[in-house]
Coordinates of C-alpha atoms in Angstrom, one line a residue:
Chain A
M1 CA 134.4 105.2 80.9
T2 CA 134.2 107.3 84.1
V3 CA 133.4 105.4 87.3
D4 CA 132.8 106.4 90.9
V5 CA 134.4 104.9 94.0
A6 CA 131.8 102.2 94.4
E7 CA 132.1 101.1 90.8
A8 CA 135.9 101.1 90.9
A9 CA 135.7 98.9 94.1
A10 CA 133.2 96.6 92.4
A11 CA 135.5 96.2 89.4
L12 CA 138.5 95.3 91.6
Q13 CA 136.3 92.8 93.5
A14 CA 135.5 91.1 90.3
E15 CA 139.1 90.7 89.1
N16 CA 142.2 88.8 90.2
D17 CA 145.9 88.7 89.3
I18 CA 146.1 92.4 89.5
L19 CA 149.2 94.5 88.6
I20 CA 149.6 98.0 89.9
L21 CA 151.7 100.6 88.1
T22 CA 153.3 103.7 89.5
H23 CA 154.4 106.7 87.5
R24 CA 157.9 107.8 86.3
R25 CA 160.0 109.6 89.0
P26 CA 157.7 108.0 91.6
D27 CA 156.7 110.1 94.6
G28 CA 155.1 109.4 97.9
D29 CA 151.6 109.6 96.5
T30 CA 151.9 107.1 93.6
T31 CA 153.9 104.7 95.7
G32 CA 151.7 105.2 98.8
C33 CA 148.6 104.6 96.7
A34 CA 150.0 101.5 95.0
G35 CA 151.3 100.1 98.4
A36 CA 148.0 100.6 100.1
L37 CA 145.9 99.1 97.3
C38 CA 148.1 96.1 96.8
R39 CA 148.0 95.3 100.6
A40 CA 144.2 95.8 100.7
L41 CA 143.6 93.5 97.7
R42 CA 145.8 90.8 99.3
Q43 CA 143.8 91.2 102.5
L44 CA 140.8 90.3 100.5
G45 CA 142.5 87.1 99.3
K46 CA 143.5 88.3 95.9
T47 CA 146.8 88.0 94.0
A48 CA 148.2 91.5 93.5
Y49 CA 151.6 92.9 92.8
I50 CA 153.2 96.3 92.1
L51 CA 155.5 96.5 89.1
Q52 CA 159.1 97.4 89.8
N53 CA 159.8 101.1 89.1
P54 CA 163.4 101.7 87.9
D55 CA 163.3 105.3 89.2
I56 CA 162.4 104.5 92.7
T57 CA 164.3 106.4 95.4
K58 CA 165.4 105.0 98.7
R59 CA 162.7 106.9 100.6
Y60 CA 159.8 105.1 98.9
V61 CA 161.3 101.6 98.4
P62 CA 159.6 100.1 101.5
L63 CA 156.2 101.0 100.2
I64 CA 156.4 99.0 97.0
A65 CA 159.4 96.6 97.2
P66 CA 157.6 94.0 99.3
C67 CA 155.0 93.8 96.5
Y68 CA 157.2 93.2 93.5
P69 CA 155.9 90.4 91.3
P70 CA 157.7 87.1 90.9
E71 CA 159.2 86.2 87.5
G72 CA 156.6 84.8 85.2
F73 CA 153.6 86.5 86.8
V74 CA 151.0 87.2 84.1
P75 CA 148.6 90.0 85.2
Q76 CA 145.0 89.9 84.2
Y77 CA 144.1 93.4 85.3
I78 CA 146.2 96.6 85.2
V79 CA 145.7 99.5 87.5
T80 CA 147.6 102.8 87.6
T81 CA 147.8 105.1 90.6
D82 CA 148.3 108.9 90.5
M83 CA 149.3 108.7 86.9
A84 CA 148.1 111.7 84.9
E85 CA 148.8 110.3 81.4
E86 CA 150.1 107.1 79.8
K87 CA 153.4 108.7 78.8
L88 CA 154.3 108.7 82.5
L89 CA 154.4 104.9 82.5
P90 CA 158.0 103.9 83.4
D91 CA 160.1 102.1 80.8
T92 CA 159.4 98.7 82.5
A93 CA 155.6 99.2 81.9
E94 CA 155.8 100.0 78.2
Q95 CA 154.0 96.8 77.3
Y96 CA 150.9 98.0 79.3
R97 CA 150.4 101.1 77.2
G98 CA 146.8 101.1 75.8
R99 CA 146.0 98.2 78.2
V100 CA 145.2 100.0 81.4
D101 CA 142.0 98.6 82.9
L102 CA 141.5 101.0 85.8
V103 CA 142.9 104.5 86.3
I104 CA 142.8 105.9 89.9
D105 CA 144.0 109.5 89.9
H106 CA 143.4 113.1 90.9
H107 CA 145.0 115.1 88.2
R108 CA 142.9 117.6 86.3
S109 CA 144.8 117.0 83.1
N110 CA 144.1 113.2 83.1
P111 CA 142.4 112.4 79.7
G112 CA 141.0 109.1 81.1
Y113 CA 143.2 106.7 79.3
G114 CA 141.9 103.5 81.1
R115 CA 139.0 101.3 80.3
K116 CA 137.6 102.6 83.5
N117 CA 138.6 105.9 85.1
L118 CA 138.2 107.0 88.7
I119 CA 139.4 110.6 88.7
R120 CA 138.6 113.0 91.5
T121 CA 140.3 116.3 91.0
D122 CA 139.3 117.8 94.3
A123 CA 141.4 115.3 96.2
G124 CA 144.6 117.0 97.4
A125 CA 146.4 113.7 97.2
C126 CA 145.4 110.6 95.2
A127 CA 145.9 108.7 98.4
E128 CA 142.7 110.4 99.8
L129 CA 140.8 108.8 97.0
M130 CA 142.5 105.5 97.5
Y131 CA 141.4 105.6 101.2
D132 CA 137.8 105.8 100.0
V133 CA 138.4 102.9 97.5
I134 CA 139.9 100.7 100.2
N135 CA 136.9 101.5 102.5
A136 CA 134.5 100.6 99.6
L137 CA 136.4 97.4 99.1
G138 CA 135.6 96.5 102.7
A139 CA 139.3 96.1 103.6
R140 CA 140.5 96.9 107.1
L141 CA 142.8 99.9 107.6
T142 CA 145.7 98.0 109.0
D143 CA 148.7 100.0 110.2
D144 CA 150.8 99.2 107.1
I145 CA 147.9 100.3 104.8
A146 CA 147.4 103.4 106.9
E147 CA 151.1 104.2 106.7
C148 CA 151.0 104.0 102.9
I149 CA 147.9 106.2 102.7
Y150 CA 149.4 108.7 105.2
I151 CA 152.6 109.0 103.3
G152 CA 150.7 109.7 100.1
V153 CA 148.6 112.3 101.7
S154 CA 151.3 114.1 103.6
T155 CA 153.8 114.2 100.8
D156 CA 151.4 115.5 98.2
T157 CA 150.0 118.3 100.6
G158 CA 153.4 119.4 102.0
C159 CA 152.3 117.8 105.3
F160 CA 148.9 119.5 105.2
K161 CA 150.5 122.9 104.5
Y162 CA 149.5 123.5 100.9
S163 CA 146.2 124.9 99.6
N164 CA 145.2 121.5 98.2
T165 CA 144.6 120.3 101.7
T166 CA 140.9 120.0 102.5
A167 CA 138.7 118.9 105.3
H168 CA 138.6 115.4 103.7
T169 CA 142.5 115.4 103.7
H170 CA 142.5 115.9 107.4
A171 CA 139.7 113.3 107.9
V172 CA 141.8 110.7 106.1
A173 CA 144.9 111.6 108.2
A174 CA 142.8 111.3 111.4
A175 CA 141.7 107.8 110.3
C176 CA 145.3 106.8 109.7
L177 CA 146.5 108.0 113.1
T178 CA 143.6 106.2 114.7
A179 CA 144.8 103.1 112.9
G180 CA 147.9 103.3 115.1
I181 CA 150.6 104.7 112.9
D182 CA 153.4 107.0 114.3
G183 CA 152.8 110.1 112.3
G184 CA 155.5 112.1 114.1
E185 CA 158.2 109.5 113.3
I186 CA 157.0 109.3 109.7
N187 CA 157.1 113.0 109.2
R188 CA 160.4 113.4 110.9
A189 CA 161.9 111.1 108.3
L190 CA 160.0 112.8 105.4
F191 CA 160.1 116.4 106.3
E192 CA 162.6 117.1 109.2
T193 CA 165.6 115.1 108.0
K194 CA 168.0 116.5 105.5
T195 CA 170.6 114.1 104.0
M196 CA 174.1 115.4 104.1
P197 CA 174.0 116.0 100.3
R198 CA 170.7 117.9 100.7
F199 CA 172.2 120.0 103.4
Q200 CA 175.2 120.7 101.2
M201 CA 172.9 121.6 98.3
E202 CA 171.0 124.1 100.5
R203 CA 174.2 125.6 101.6
I204 CA 175.1 126.2 97.9
V205 CA 171.7 127.8 97.2
F206 CA 172.1 130.0 100.3
D207 CA 175.7 130.9 99.4
T208 CA 175.2 131.7 95.8
M209 CA 171.9 133.5 96.2
E210 CA 171.9 137.0 94.8
F211 CA 169.1 139.6 95.1
F212 CA 167.9 142.0 92.4
E213 CA 165.4 144.8 92.2
G214 CA 165.4 145.5 95.9
G215 CA 164.9 141.8 96.8
V216 CA 162.0 141.1 94.5
I217 CA 164.1 138.7 92.4
A218 CA 166.4 136.1 94.0
L219 CA 168.7 133.9 91.9
A220 CA 170.8 130.9 92.9
M221 CA 173.5 129.1 90.8
L222 CA 174.1 125.4 91.1
W223 CA 177.3 124.6 89.3
R224 CA 177.9 121.0 88.2
A225 CA 181.2 120.7 90.1
D226 CA 179.4 121.7 93.3
I227 CA 176.5 119.3 92.7
D228 CA 178.8 116.4 92.0
R229 CA 180.8 117.1 95.1
T230 CA 177.7 116.8 97.3
G231 CA 176.6 113.5 95.8
A232 CA 173.0 114.7 95.6
D233 CA 170.4 112.4 94.0
A234 CA 166.9 113.1 92.8
D235 CA 165.4 113.0 96.4
D236 CA 168.0 115.5 97.5
L237 CA 167.3 117.9 94.7
D238 CA 163.5 117.6 95.1
S239 CA 162.0 121.0 95.5
I240 CA 165.3 122.8 95.9
A241 CA 164.1 125.3 93.4
S242 CA 161.4 126.6 95.8
L243 CA 164.0 127.7 98.4
T244 CA 164.6 131.1 96.6
R245 CA 160.9 132.0 96.7
Q246 CA 160.6 131.3 100.5
I247 CA 162.3 134.6 101.4
E248 CA 160.0 137.4 102.4
G249 CA 159.7 140.0 99.6
V250 CA 160.9 137.6 96.8
Q251 CA 158.3 137.4 94.1
I252 CA 160.5 135.7 91.4
G253 CA 162.8 133.0 92.6
I254 CA 165.3 131.6 89.9
T255 CA 167.5 128.6 90.2
L256 CA 170.1 127.7 87.5
T257 CA 171.4 124.2 87.4
E258 CA 174.4 123.2 85.3
N259 CA 173.6 119.8 83.6
K260 CA 176.2 117.1 83.1
D261 CA 176.5 118.1 79.4
K262 CA 177.1 121.7 80.4
T263 CA 173.7 122.8 79.2
V264 CA 171.6 124.8 81.8
K265 CA 168.3 124.0 83.4
V266 CA 166.5 127.1 84.8
S267 CA 163.6 126.8 87.3
V268 CA 161.5 129.8 88.1
R269 CA 159.1 130.0 91.0
T270 CA 156.8 133.0 91.6
T271 CA 154.4 134.3 94.2
K272 CA 150.9 135.3 93.1
E273 CA 152.0 138.7 91.8
M274 CA 154.1 137.2 89.0
D275 CA 153.8 134.7 86.2
A276 CA 156.6 132.1 86.0
A277 CA 155.3 130.6 82.8
A278 CA 155.4 134.0 81.0
I279 CA 159.0 134.6 82.1
C280 CA 160.1 131.2 80.9
Q281 CA 158.3 131.4 77.6
K282 CA 160.5 134.4 76.8
C283 CA 163.4 132.0 76.9
G284 CA 161.7 129.2 75.0
G285 CA 160.4 127.3 78.1
G286 CA 157.1 127.1 79.8
G287 CA 155.1 125.6 82.7
H288 CA 152.6 126.7 85.3
I289 CA 151.9 130.2 86.5
R290 CA 153.8 129.7 89.8
A291 CA 156.4 127.1 88.7
A292 CA 158.0 127.0 85.2
G293 CA 161.3 126.2 83.6
A294 CA 163.5 126.6 80.5
S295 CA 166.6 125.0 79.1
F296 CA 169.7 126.8 77.7
D297 CA 172.4 125.5 75.5
C298 CA 174.8 128.2 76.5
G299 CA 176.9 128.5 79.7
M300 CA 175.6 129.5 83.2
E301 CA 176.5 133.2 83.0
E302 CA 174.8 133.7 79.7
A303 CA 171.7 131.8 80.8
K304 CA 171.7 133.9 84.0
A305 CA 171.7 137.1 82.0
A306 CA 168.9 135.9 79.7
I307 CA 166.5 134.7 82.4
L308 CA 167.3 137.8 84.6
A309 CA 166.4 140.0 81.7
A310 CA 163.1 138.2 81.2
A311 CA 162.3 138.4 84.9
R312 CA 163.2 142.1 85.1
E313 CA 161.0 142.8 82.0
Q314 CA 158.0 141.3 83.8
Y315 CA 158.8 143.1 87.0
D316 CA 159.0 146.4 85.2
A317 CA 155.7 145.8 83.4
K318 CA 153.9 144.8 86.6
R319 CA 155.1 147.3 89.1
Chain B
M1 CA 139.3 122.7 141.2
T2 CA 139.5 120.7 138.1
V3 CA 136.7 121.1 135.6
D4 CA 135.7 119.6 132.2
V5 CA 134.8 121.3 129.0
A6 CA 131.1 121.6 129.8
E7 CA 131.8 123.0 133.3
A8 CA 134.3 125.5 131.9
A9 CA 131.7 126.6 129.3
A10 CA 129.0 126.9 132.0
A11 CA 131.3 129.1 134.1
L12 CA 132.0 131.4 131.2
Q13 CA 128.3 131.6 130.4
A14 CA 127.6 132.8 134.0
E15 CA 130.2 135.6 133.9
N16 CA 130.7 138.9 132.2
D17 CA 133.5 141.6 131.8
I18 CA 136.0 138.8 131.0
L19 CA 139.7 139.5 130.6
I20 CA 141.9 136.9 128.8
L21 CA 145.6 136.7 129.5
T22 CA 148.3 135.3 127.2
H23 CA 151.7 134.0 128.3
R24 CA 155.1 135.6 128.2
R25 CA 156.9 135.3 124.8
P26 CA 153.4 134.7 123.2
D27 CA 153.2 132.0 120.5
G28 CA 150.5 131.1 118.0
D29 CA 148.7 128.8 120.5
T30 CA 148.3 131.3 123.4
T31 CA 147.3 134.1 121.1
G32 CA 145.1 131.9 118.9
C33 CA 143.3 130.6 122.0
A34 CA 142.8 134.0 123.4
G35 CA 141.7 135.5 120.1
A36 CA 139.2 132.6 119.5
L37 CA 137.7 132.7 123.0
C38 CA 137.3 136.5 123.0
R39 CA 135.5 136.6 119.7
A40 CA 133.3 133.7 120.7
L41 CA 132.3 135.4 124.0
R42 CA 131.5 138.6 122.1
Q43 CA 129.4 136.6 119.7
L44 CA 127.3 135.6 122.8
G45 CA 126.9 139.2 123.7
K46 CA 129.5 139.4 126.4
T47 CA 132.0 142.0 127.2
A48 CA 135.4 140.4 126.7
Y49 CA 139.0 141.7 126.1
I50 CA 142.5 140.3 125.8
L51 CA 145.2 142.1 127.8
Q52 CA 148.0 143.7 125.9
N53 CA 151.1 141.5 125.8
P54 CA 154.4 143.5 125.6
D55 CA 156.3 140.6 124.1
I56 CA 153.9 140.2 121.1
T57 CA 155.6 139.7 117.8
K58 CA 154.4 141.0 114.5
R59 CA 153.2 137.6 113.4
Y60 CA 150.5 137.3 116.1
V61 CA 149.4 140.9 116.6
P62 CA 146.3 140.5 114.4
L63 CA 145.0 137.7 116.6
I64 CA 144.8 139.8 119.8
A65 CA 145.2 143.5 119.0
P66 CA 141.6 144.0 117.9
C67 CA 140.6 142.8 121.4
Y68 CA 142.8 145.1 123.6
P69 CA 140.7 146.6 126.5
P70 CA 139.9 150.3 126.6
E71 CA 141.4 152.3 129.4
G72 CA 139.5 151.9 132.6
F73 CA 138.1 148.5 131.9
V74 CA 137.6 146.6 135.2
P75 CA 137.5 142.9 134.6
Q76 CA 135.3 140.6 136.7
Y77 CA 136.6 137.3 135.5
I78 CA 140.2 136.3 134.6
V79 CA 141.0 133.5 132.1
T80 CA 144.5 132.4 131.0
T81 CA 145.1 130.4 127.8
D82 CA 147.9 128.0 127.2
M83 CA 149.7 129.2 130.3
A84 CA 151.5 126.4 132.2
E85 CA 152.2 128.4 135.4
E86 CA 151.6 131.9 136.9
K87 CA 155.2 132.9 136.5
L88 CA 154.5 133.1 132.8
L89 CA 152.1 136.0 133.3
P90 CA 153.6 138.9 131.4
D91 CA 154.6 142.0 133.4
T92 CA 151.4 143.8 132.4
A93 CA 149.4 141.1 134.2
E94 CA 151.2 141.1 137.5
Q95 CA 148.1 142.3 139.3
Y96 CA 146.2 139.2 138.3
R97 CA 148.6 136.8 140.0
G98 CA 146.6 134.7 142.5
R99 CA 143.4 135.9 140.9
V100 CA 143.0 133.7 137.9
D101 CA 139.4 132.4 137.7
L102 CA 139.7 129.9 134.9
V103 CA 142.8 128.2 133.5
I104 CA 142.5 126.6 130.0
D105 CA 145.7 124.7 129.2
H106 CA 147.3 121.5 127.9
H107 CA 150.6 121.4 129.7
R108 CA 151.4 118.4 131.8
S109 CA 153.3 120.6 134.3
N110 CA 150.4 122.9 135.0
P111 CA 149.8 122.8 138.8
G112 CA 146.2 124.1 138.4
Y113 CA 146.7 127.7 139.7
G114 CA 143.2 128.9 138.8
R115 CA 140.0 128.7 140.9
K116 CA 138.8 126.4 138.1
N117 CA 141.2 124.5 135.9
L118 CA 140.5 122.9 132.5
I119 CA 143.6 121.1 131.6
R120 CA 143.8 118.4 128.9
T121 CA 147.3 117.1 128.5
D122 CA 146.5 114.9 125.5
A123 CA 145.7 118.0 123.3
G124 CA 148.5 118.6 120.9
A125 CA 147.6 122.3 121.0
C126 CA 145.6 124.2 123.6
A127 CA 143.6 125.5 120.7
E128 CA 142.1 122.0 120.2
L129 CA 140.7 122.2 123.6
M130 CA 139.5 125.8 123.0
Y131 CA 137.7 124.5 119.9
D132 CA 135.8 122.2 122.2
V133 CA 135.0 125.0 124.7
I134 CA 133.7 127.2 122.0
N135 CA 131.5 124.4 120.7
A136 CA 130.2 123.9 124.3
L137 CA 129.5 127.6 124.6
G138 CA 127.2 127.2 121.5
A139 CA 129.2 129.9 119.6
R140 CA 129.3 129.6 115.8
L141 CA 132.7 128.8 114.2
T142 CA 133.0 132.0 112.2
D143 CA 136.0 132.3 109.9
D144 CA 137.8 134.7 112.2
I145 CA 137.4 132.3 115.1
A146 CA 138.4 129.4 112.9
E147 CA 141.5 131.3 111.8
C148 CA 142.6 131.8 115.4
I149 CA 142.0 128.1 116.3
Y150 CA 143.8 127.0 113.2
I151 CA 146.8 129.1 113.8
G152 CA 147.0 127.8 117.4
V153 CA 146.7 124.2 116.3
S154 CA 149.1 124.4 113.3
T155 CA 151.9 126.3 115.1
D156 CA 151.9 124.1 118.2
T157 CA 152.0 120.9 116.1
G158 CA 154.6 122.0 113.5
C159 CA 151.7 122.1 110.9
F160 CA 150.5 118.6 111.9
K161 CA 154.1 117.2 111.7
Y162 CA 155.0 116.5 115.3
S163 CA 154.1 113.5 117.3
N164 CA 151.7 115.5 119.5
T165 CA 149.3 115.6 116.5
T166 CA 146.3 113.3 117.1
A167 CA 143.2 112.3 115.2
H168 CA 141.4 115.1 117.2
T169 CA 144.0 117.6 116.0
H170 CA 143.1 116.7 112.4
A171 CA 139.4 116.8 113.2
V172 CA 139.7 120.3 114.5
A173 CA 141.7 121.4 111.4
A174 CA 139.0 119.9 109.2
A175 CA 136.3 121.9 111.0
C176 CA 138.4 125.1 110.5
L177 CA 138.8 124.5 106.8
T178 CA 135.1 123.8 106.5
A179 CA 134.4 127.1 108.2
G180 CA 136.0 128.7 105.1
I181 CA 139.5 129.8 106.1
D182 CA 142.4 129.7 103.6
G183 CA 144.7 127.2 105.2
G184 CA 147.2 127.3 102.3
E185 CA 147.7 131.0 102.6
I186 CA 147.9 131.0 106.4
N187 CA 150.5 128.3 106.3
R188 CA 152.5 130.0 103.6
A189 CA 152.9 133.0 105.9
L190 CA 153.6 130.9 109.0
F191 CA 155.8 128.1 107.6
E192 CA 157.0 128.9 104.1
T193 CA 158.1 132.4 104.4
K194 CA 161.5 133.4 105.7
T195 CA 162.2 137.0 106.6
M196 CA 165.4 138.3 105.2
P197 CA 167.0 138.3 108.7
R198 CA 165.8 134.7 109.2
F199 CA 167.4 133.7 105.9
Q200 CA 170.6 135.5 106.9
M201 CA 170.6 133.6 110.3
E202 CA 170.1 130.3 108.6
R203 CA 172.9 131.1 106.2
I204 CA 175.2 131.7 109.3
V205 CA 174.1 128.4 110.8
F206 CA 174.9 126.6 107.6
D207 CA 178.2 128.4 107.0
T208 CA 179.5 127.9 110.6
M209 CA 178.3 124.4 111.0
E210 CA 181.1 121.9 111.9
F211 CA 180.7 118.2 112.2
F212 CA 182.4 115.9 114.8
E213 CA 182.6 112.2 115.5
G214 CA 181.8 111.3 111.9
G215 CA 178.8 113.5 111.6
V216 CA 177.1 112.5 114.9
I217 CA 177.7 115.9 116.5
A218 CA 177.0 119.1 114.6
L219 CA 177.8 122.5 116.0
A220 CA 177.0 126.1 114.8
M221 CA 178.3 129.4 116.1
L222 CA 176.2 132.5 116.1
W223 CA 178.4 135.4 116.8
R224 CA 176.9 138.7 118.1
A225 CA 178.3 140.8 115.3
D226 CA 176.7 138.4 112.7
I227 CA 173.3 138.4 114.6
D228 CA 173.3 142.2 114.8
R229 CA 174.1 142.5 111.1
T230 CA 171.0 140.5 110.2
G231 CA 168.6 142.5 112.4
A232 CA 167.0 139.2 113.6
D233 CA 164.2 139.4 116.2
A234 CA 162.7 136.7 118.4
D235 CA 160.4 135.4 115.6
D236 CA 163.5 135.1 113.4
L237 CA 165.5 133.2 116.0
D238 CA 162.6 130.9 116.8
S239 CA 163.6 127.3 116.5
I240 CA 166.9 128.1 114.8
A241 CA 168.6 125.7 117.3
S242 CA 166.8 122.8 115.7
L243 CA 168.5 123.3 112.3
T244 CA 171.6 121.4 113.3
R245 CA 169.7 118.3 114.3
Q246 CA 167.8 118.1 111.0
I247 CA 170.8 116.7 109.2
E248 CA 170.7 113.0 108.7
G249 CA 173.1 111.2 111.0
V250 CA 173.3 114.0 113.5
Q251 CA 172.3 112.9 117.0
I252 CA 173.6 115.9 118.9
G253 CA 173.0 119.3 117.5
I254 CA 174.6 122.2 119.3
T255 CA 174.1 126.0 118.7
L256 CA 176.2 128.6 120.4
T257 CA 174.8 132.1 120.6
E258 CA 176.9 135.0 121.7
N259 CA 174.7 137.3 123.9
K260 CA 174.9 141.1 123.9
D261 CA 177.0 141.0 127.1
K262 CA 179.4 138.5 125.5
T263 CA 178.2 135.6 127.6
V264 CA 177.2 132.6 125.7
K265 CA 173.9 130.7 125.4
V266 CA 174.2 127.1 124.3
S267 CA 171.2 125.1 122.9
V268 CA 171.5 121.4 122.5
R269 CA 169.0 119.3 120.5
T270 CA 169.2 115.5 120.3
T271 CA 167.6 112.6 118.6
K272 CA 166.2 109.7 120.6
E273 CA 169.6 108.1 120.9
M274 CA 171.0 110.9 123.1
D275 CA 170.1 113.0 126.2
A276 CA 170.4 116.7 125.8
A277 CA 169.6 117.4 129.4
A278 CA 172.4 115.2 130.6
I279 CA 174.9 116.9 128.3
C280 CA 173.9 120.4 129.5
Q281 CA 173.8 119.4 133.2
K282 CA 177.5 118.7 132.8
C283 CA 177.9 122.4 132.1
G284 CA 175.6 123.6 134.8
G285 CA 172.5 123.8 132.5
G286 CA 169.4 121.6 132.1
G287 CA 166.2 121.1 130.2
H288 CA 164.3 118.3 128.5
I289 CA 165.7 115.0 127.1
R290 CA 165.6 116.2 123.5
A291 CA 166.0 120.0 124.0
A292 CA 168.2 121.6 126.7
G293 CA 170.5 124.5 127.3
A294 CA 173.3 126.0 129.3
S295 CA 174.9 129.4 129.9
F296 CA 178.5 130.3 129.9
D297 CA 180.3 133.4 131.2
C298 CA 183.4 132.7 129.1
G299 CA 183.9 133.4 125.4
M300 CA 182.5 131.5 122.5
E301 CA 185.6 129.3 121.8
E302 CA 185.9 128.3 125.5
A303 CA 182.2 127.5 125.7
K304 CA 182.5 125.5 122.5
A305 CA 185.3 123.4 123.9
A306 CA 183.3 122.7 127.1
I307 CA 180.0 121.7 125.5
L308 CA 181.8 119.7 122.8
A309 CA 183.7 117.8 125.6
A310 CA 180.4 117.0 127.3
A311 CA 178.7 115.9 124.1
R312 CA 181.7 113.6 123.2
E313 CA 181.7 112.1 126.6
Q314 CA 178.1 111.0 126.2
Y315 CA 178.7 109.8 122.7
D316 CA 181.6 107.7 123.8
A317 CA 179.6 106.3 126.7
K318 CA 176.6 105.4 124.5
R319 CA 178.2 104.0 121.3

């Protein structure tokens, strides 16, 4: 059943012993939403926790760790945040499959797998929607709640840079700053700080980058030995594939990553002139029109030749 | 004389044949403000132009070039935007020194060199203030005016990332998006696109970067031959000095640039633990606490040794 903000807030008001679930490979939006909702529910006197997420990265631990449930906690009401489908439940949440009471999300592809579903697809970040829910709950926007909301909003919109940023996004950010958070310091940590492994990874991308077709195609090679040497984790590798496309004139950016088992993961990013999904489909992969991928069982050089041929074919057809 | 927004708007309403001046090395804020104000004044039926600025870079030409005055235009009222002091008048505006009628600015250091001075130092970008002026003028926020305002606001706040971003900044951005501009596309051009020379410059920074004192000090060397090979211009070199400080753990980031005459420009950027100005003062330079510089008449290696000694001295004293 589809519900609106007021109905979702009313449902939460009527319940207690609430458990909030974040999605696999948790990002700032799912953890920010969960952190904000849990703190708001507690402010209203409710018992609420956030389930441990085994994939959590250092960056987002502070948002959810203070809300982990004690052993023996038996939840009566299950909420997911920013989770497009049930298969994104982390392994720890397997038992809640088919038992989600309230879905709060902004993904277009969400089938509505909860008993109640609050899905607003025009929200750039789910945290924008969560801000409205918290308002409807009558909770105060304390600085810790504002920080959770702000992190969700800023990470999902590339710090208000991407086209999913709306007037509402900015209005929510304004409210968070008014609540007293230090946006500059939060953003410095999220967007202006490169870990040493991230820096080393970017150096590898820059050093291995080759250009083809007069600079329309850029291709970088991330060899396993190099990756291991940097000590990069998931946070560090996040969005590294988009670096190739940032260079002026590049319409097809390709990043090859050598996996631990020597298979190859290929990420393709395109500008509006090209179709990343179509390129990857030629190699047995797929994805979105601007961001797609494919996997290869061969070595790096062979994979490079294959994806480059597919990219060139599209470039030749479109020019 | 200090004026408020309503008084500045009233002064503009009473005048005609208005010439707007941008500052030396024009950025998105001065050109965005000038572009927005000129278009708003024209909407009200006034004759208004923006003086040519010889330093204008490709990125900001579209904001002011459509407003250049015809030969023989004799202005009756002179306005500066985002200009902290008269010595920032470009060479083309020398004749207006001492004749500025209205200053619209947000710099704390502005002495108020106009007959009337509208200075609001809590505005992250001068364009936020300009938005208020245009509202007070009763002009409509058309999409071209909104685009000028948005570019001013987003460039001066690092796309809403820096600590000068306030709730008002976000409110102005929200109004611009509501006016119908494509924020995502504007930001992609401003913040997500690296020119090939910029990419090459970053590669040089990454490749030459050395770390000292366990990663607390990072130092990059930009040799003239390398710079010339990239074809980098002022836009491309903009903010390149901040790259060294972005790495986690780095508290003092140093960038040495070999000038055309073989002298050396040193830029120092620090985190809150260190004092860039004090480091540079030891070498005859100066600046702000987080961003300072010095010049050397010696070669690159000698300059490196001197600035590194000054940085180490501070690190030793503070740790």
